[in-house]
mmCIF file of C-alpha atoms in Angstrom:
data_model
loop_
_atom_site.group_PDB
_atom_site.id
_atom_site.type_symbol
_atom_site.label_atom_id
_atom_site.label_comp_id
_atom_site.label_asym_id
_atom_site.label_seq_id
_atom_site.Cartn_x
_atom_site.Cartn_y
_atom_site.Cartn_z
ATOM 1 C CA MET A 1 -10.254 56.296 72.004
ATOM 2 C CA ARG A 2 -13.113 55.151 69.648
ATOM 3 C CA SER A 3 -13.840 52.368 71.676
ATOM 4 C CA PHE A 4 -13.787 54.394 74.775
ATOM 5 C CA ARG A 5 -16.682 57.101 73.138
ATOM 6 C CA PRO A 6 -19.525 55.250 74.651
ATOM 7 C CA VAL A 7 -18.041 55.641 78.152
ATOM 8 C CA PHE A 8 -17.255 59.055 78.021
ATOM 9 C CA GLN A 9 -20.643 59.916 76.629
ATOM 10 C CA GLN A 10 -22.276 58.223 79.560
ATOM 11 C CA LEU A 11 -19.844 59.897 81.884
ATOM 12 C CA TYR A 12 -20.447 63.365 80.583
ATOM 13 C CA ALA A 13 -24.208 62.816 80.279
ATOM 14 C CA ARG A 14 -24.203 61.756 84.131
ATOM 15 C CA MET A 15 -22.287 65.256 85.121
ATOM 16 C CA SER A 16 -24.060 68.310 86.532
ATOM 17 C CA ALA A 17 -24.083 71.267 84.244
ATOM 18 C CA GLU A 18 -21.555 73.097 86.417
ATOM 19 C CA TRP A 19 -19.228 70.237 86.121
ATOM 20 C CA GLN A 20 -19.612 69.938 82.080
ATOM 21 C CA GLU A 21 -18.482 73.605 82.142
ATOM 22 C CA THR A 22 -14.885 72.963 84.033
ATOM 23 C CA GLU A 23 -11.782 72.179 82.259
ATOM 24 C CA LYS A 24 -12.164 68.513 82.773
ATOM 25 C CA GLY A 25 -15.757 68.537 81.905
ATOM 26 C CA LYS A 26 -14.885 69.859 78.684
ATOM 27 C CA LEU A 27 -12.069 67.407 77.962
ATOM 28 C CA ILE A 28 -14.387 64.741 78.889
ATOM 29 C CA GLU A 29 -16.795 66.418 76.253
ATOM 30 C CA SER A 30 -14.165 66.479 73.838
ATOM 31 C CA TYR A 31 -13.867 62.844 73.940
ATOM 32 C CA ALA A 32 -17.327 62.115 74.280
ATOM 33 C CA PHE A 33 -18.163 64.182 71.124
ATOM 34 C CA PRO A 34 -14.753 64.637 68.947
ATOM 35 C CA ALA A 35 -14.611 67.001 65.904
ATOM 36 C CA PRO A 36 -14.758 64.973 62.684
ATOM 37 C CA THR A 37 -11.370 63.988 61.527
ATOM 38 C CA VAL A 38 -10.319 65.341 57.770
ATOM 39 C CA GLU A 39 -9.276 63.279 54.978
ATOM 40 C CA GLU A 40 -7.161 64.040 51.674
ATOM 41 C CA GLY A 41 -8.989 66.223 49.450
ATOM 42 C CA ASP A 42 -10.947 67.687 52.482
ATOM 43 C CA ASP A 43 -10.602 71.534 53.383
ATOM 44 C CA MET A 44 -8.106 71.894 56.008
ATOM 45 C CA ALA A 45 -9.283 71.996 60.104
ATOM 46 C CA ASP A 46 -8.198 75.012 61.764
ATOM 47 C CA GLY A 47 -7.883 75.639 65.570
ATOM 48 C CA LEU A 48 -6.160 77.991 68.083
ATOM 49 C CA LEU A 49 -2.907 77.528 68.231
ATOM 50 C CA TYR A 50 -0.120 79.473 70.496
ATOM 51 C CA ASP A 51 3.614 80.667 69.934
ATOM 52 C CA ALA A 52 6.282 80.458 72.470
ATOM 53 C CA GLU A 53 5.675 83.989 73.614
ATOM 54 C CA GLY A 54 1.573 83.384 74.106
ATOM 55 C CA GLU A 55 0.293 84.926 70.902
ATOM 56 C CA SER A 56 -2.547 83.314 69.278
ATOM 57 C CA HIS A 57 -2.354 81.879 65.748
ATOM 58 C CA HIS A 58 -4.750 80.204 63.080
ATOM 59 C CA LEU A 59 -3.580 78.313 60.142
ATOM 60 C CA SER A 60 -5.946 80.102 58.231
ATOM 61 C CA GLU A 61 -3.120 83.191 58.433
ATOM 62 C CA LEU A 62 -1.060 81.300 56.168
ATOM 63 C CA GLN A 63 -3.262 80.472 53.209
ATOM 64 C CA GLY A 64 -2.537 81.602 49.915
ATOM 65 C CA ARG A 65 0.675 79.438 50.345
ATOM 66 C CA TYR A 66 1.290 75.545 50.762
ATOM 67 C CA ILE A 67 1.520 74.630 54.329
ATOM 68 C CA LEU A 68 3.341 71.668 55.596
ATOM 69 C CA LEU A 69 1.912 70.675 59.119
ATOM 70 C CA ASP A 70 4.708 68.708 61.334
ATOM 71 C CA PHE A 71 3.061 67.406 64.492
ATOM 72 C CA TRP A 72 6.338 66.893 66.423
ATOM 73 C CA SER A 73 7.925 66.251 69.956
ATOM 74 C CA ILE A 74 11.363 67.183 71.236
ATOM 75 C CA TYR A 75 11.590 63.563 72.724
ATOM 76 C CA CYS A 76 10.551 62.084 69.455
ATOM 77 C CA GLY A 77 14.108 60.634 67.456
ATOM 78 C CA PRO A 78 12.587 60.520 63.573
ATOM 79 C CA CYS A 79 11.106 64.223 64.606
ATOM 80 C CA ARG A 80 14.703 65.502 65.467
ATOM 81 C CA MET A 81 16.118 63.522 62.527
ATOM 82 C CA SER A 82 13.849 65.409 60.097
ATOM 83 C CA GLU A 83 15.242 69.022 61.493
ATOM 84 C CA PRO A 84 18.068 69.449 58.846
ATOM 85 C CA GLU A 85 15.674 68.319 55.837
ATOM 86 C CA MET A 86 13.071 70.652 57.202
ATOM 87 C CA GLU A 87 15.990 73.641 57.280
ATOM 88 C CA GLU A 88 16.250 72.526 53.642
ATOM 89 C CA ILE A 89 12.666 72.801 52.598
ATOM 90 C CA ALA A 90 12.618 76.090 54.093
ATOM 91 C CA HIS A 91 15.242 77.337 51.972
ATOM 92 C CA LEU A 92 14.283 75.473 48.904
ATOM 93 C CA TYR A 93 10.781 76.596 48.960
ATOM 94 C CA GLY A 94 11.095 80.092 50.217
ATOM 95 C CA ASP A 95 7.642 81.858 50.570
ATOM 96 C CA LYS A 96 5.754 79.216 48.681
ATOM 97 C CA LEU A 97 5.654 77.012 51.591
ATOM 98 C CA ALA A 98 4.524 77.480 55.368
ATOM 99 C CA LEU A 99 6.392 75.169 57.483
ATOM 100 C CA VAL A 100 4.386 74.614 60.969
ATOM 101 C CA GLY A 101 5.665 72.739 63.709
ATOM 102 C CA ILE A 102 2.786 71.894 66.227
ATOM 103 C CA SER A 103 4.476 70.553 69.468
ATOM 104 C CA ASN A 104 2.547 68.341 71.808
ATOM 105 C CA ASP A 105 5.149 68.982 74.822
ATOM 106 C CA GLU A 106 4.698 70.453 77.846
ATOM 107 C CA LYS A 107 5.023 74.292 77.442
ATOM 108 C CA THR A 108 8.114 75.041 79.731
ATOM 109 C CA SER A 109 10.118 72.199 77.983
ATOM 110 C CA TRP A 110 8.854 73.424 74.505
ATOM 111 C CA SER A 111 9.714 76.920 75.278
ATOM 112 C CA LYS A 112 13.540 75.863 76.477
ATOM 113 C CA PHE A 113 13.782 73.849 73.698
ATOM 114 C CA LEU A 114 13.001 76.510 71.018
ATOM 115 C CA LYS A 115 15.173 79.326 72.819
ATOM 116 C CA GLU A 116 18.190 76.609 72.366
ATOM 117 C CA HIS A 117 17.840 75.423 68.923
ATOM 118 C CA LYS A 118 16.964 77.086 65.710
ATOM 119 C CA MET A 119 13.824 75.686 64.174
ATOM 120 C CA PRO A 120 12.472 76.461 60.640
ATOM 121 C CA GLY A 121 9.225 77.886 60.187
ATOM 122 C CA TYR A 122 6.508 78.486 62.441
ATOM 123 C CA GLN A 123 6.892 76.712 65.729
ATOM 124 C CA TRP A 124 3.145 76.670 67.655
ATOM 125 C CA LYS A 125 1.465 74.466 70.149
ATOM 126 C CA GLU A 126 -2.197 74.074 70.573
ATOM 127 C CA PRO A 127 -4.202 74.077 73.860
ATOM 128 C CA LYS A 128 -5.305 70.445 75.453
ATOM 129 C CA ASN A 129 -8.350 69.766 73.384
ATOM 130 C CA GLY A 130 -8.536 66.138 73.679
ATOM 131 C CA GLY A 131 -10.584 64.934 70.665
ATOM 132 C CA ARG A 132 -11.085 68.274 69.294
ATOM 133 C CA SER A 133 -7.331 68.873 68.824
ATOM 134 C CA LEU A 134 -5.641 69.248 65.233
ATOM 135 C CA ALA A 135 -3.808 66.375 66.039
ATOM 136 C CA SER A 136 -6.788 64.294 66.646
ATOM 137 C CA ARG A 137 -8.543 66.245 63.529
ATOM 138 C CA TYR A 138 -5.502 65.187 61.269
ATOM 139 C CA LYS A 139 -5.322 61.652 62.733
ATOM 140 C CA ALA A 140 -1.850 62.211 64.198
ATOM 141 C CA GLY A 141 -1.865 58.766 66.112
ATOM 142 C CA GLY A 142 2.156 58.583 65.939
ATOM 143 C CA ILE A 143 4.942 61.423 65.249
ATOM 144 C CA PRO A 144 6.423 63.015 63.369
ATOM 145 C CA HIS A 145 2.980 63.244 61.411
ATOM 146 C CA PHE A 146 3.143 65.455 58.371
ATOM 147 C CA VAL A 147 0.128 67.477 56.225
ATOM 148 C CA LEU A 148 0.563 68.979 52.778
ATOM 149 C CA ILE A 149 -2.116 71.754 52.339
ATOM 150 C CA SER A 150 -2.564 73.795 49.136
ATOM 151 C CA PRO A 151 -2.444 77.102 49.020
ATOM 152 C CA GLU A 152 -6.582 77.195 48.345
ATOM 153 C CA GLY A 153 -6.890 75.106 51.805
ATOM 154 C CA LYS A 154 -7.263 71.345 50.667
ATOM 155 C CA ILE A 155 -5.522 69.029 52.054
ATOM 156 C CA LEU A 156 -3.081 67.150 49.590
ATOM 157 C CA LYS A 157 -1.067 64.423 51.682
ATOM 158 C CA MET A 158 -0.982 63.292 54.986
ATOM 159 C CA TRP A 159 1.614 60.898 56.279
ATOM 160 C CA THR A 160 3.092 59.627 59.521
ATOM 161 C CA GLY A 161 7.008 58.711 59.939
ATOM 162 C CA TYR A 162 10.273 59.887 58.619
ATOM 163 C CA ARG A 163 13.042 58.797 56.534
ATOM 164 C CA LYS A 164 15.707 61.052 55.085
ATOM 165 C CA GLY A 165 14.217 62.565 51.723
ATOM 166 C CA ILE A 166 10.914 61.726 52.042
ATOM 167 C CA LEU A 167 9.843 65.372 52.894
ATOM 168 C CA LYS A 168 11.603 66.803 49.437
ATOM 169 C CA SER A 169 10.100 63.775 47.788
ATOM 170 C CA LYS A 170 6.815 64.221 48.734
ATOM 171 C CA LEU A 171 6.670 68.216 48.284
ATOM 172 C CA LYS A 172 8.270 67.673 44.770
ATOM 173 C CA LYS A 173 5.095 65.853 43.859
ATOM 174 C CA PHE A 174 2.856 68.493 44.729
ATOM 175 C CA ILE A 175 4.708 71.660 44.200
ATOM 176 C CA SER A 176 6.003 72.489 40.720
ATOM 177 C CA GLU A 177 9.512 73.092 39.770
ATOM 178 C CA ASP A 178 8.678 76.736 38.514
ATOM 179 C CA THR A 179 7.922 77.736 42.088
ATOM 180 C CA ILE A 180 11.158 76.507 44.154
ATOM 181 C CA HIS A 181 13.381 79.232 44.724
ATOM 182 C CA SER A 182 16.189 80.011 47.427
ATOM 183 C CA THR A 183 15.364 82.744 49.979
ATOM 184 C CA ARG A 184 18.960 82.809 50.613
#
């Protein structure tokens, strides 16, 4: 999208103020003037998220624990392959780690999937925010895309892709053995 930014900026500048206030106008603005991306070591980016019931949430609600963001889709094979390991992590790290799945799926199919499958952690969706979405801010160009955040809100690690054991391996490097305990 970066290469199209000048086109979006020109298009946005030619729009009337009335059009800029529309949903499509705001989407064009988000691509023309995206929110800054974050890097490892930066403070976490936060934004408005929704659960399947439509209740609003923010990542900041979970500060004080490690947070593992999982940008995923119900149609993504590697995303689905990570589910058993995500379940294992949820039990292994108990209340020291909050798992947050952020889906990019259409609301109806996502809600139906969540009713049919027990997913660990929090399962949230974000509104279409173009260049200001959390996926964009965390540079989630592919899925699954994971982001590990410290209890203080600092980004510890970001990576894309899944293979068996990678989640436990990455978490083990950052979360000390003395914090691990089972919730069952």
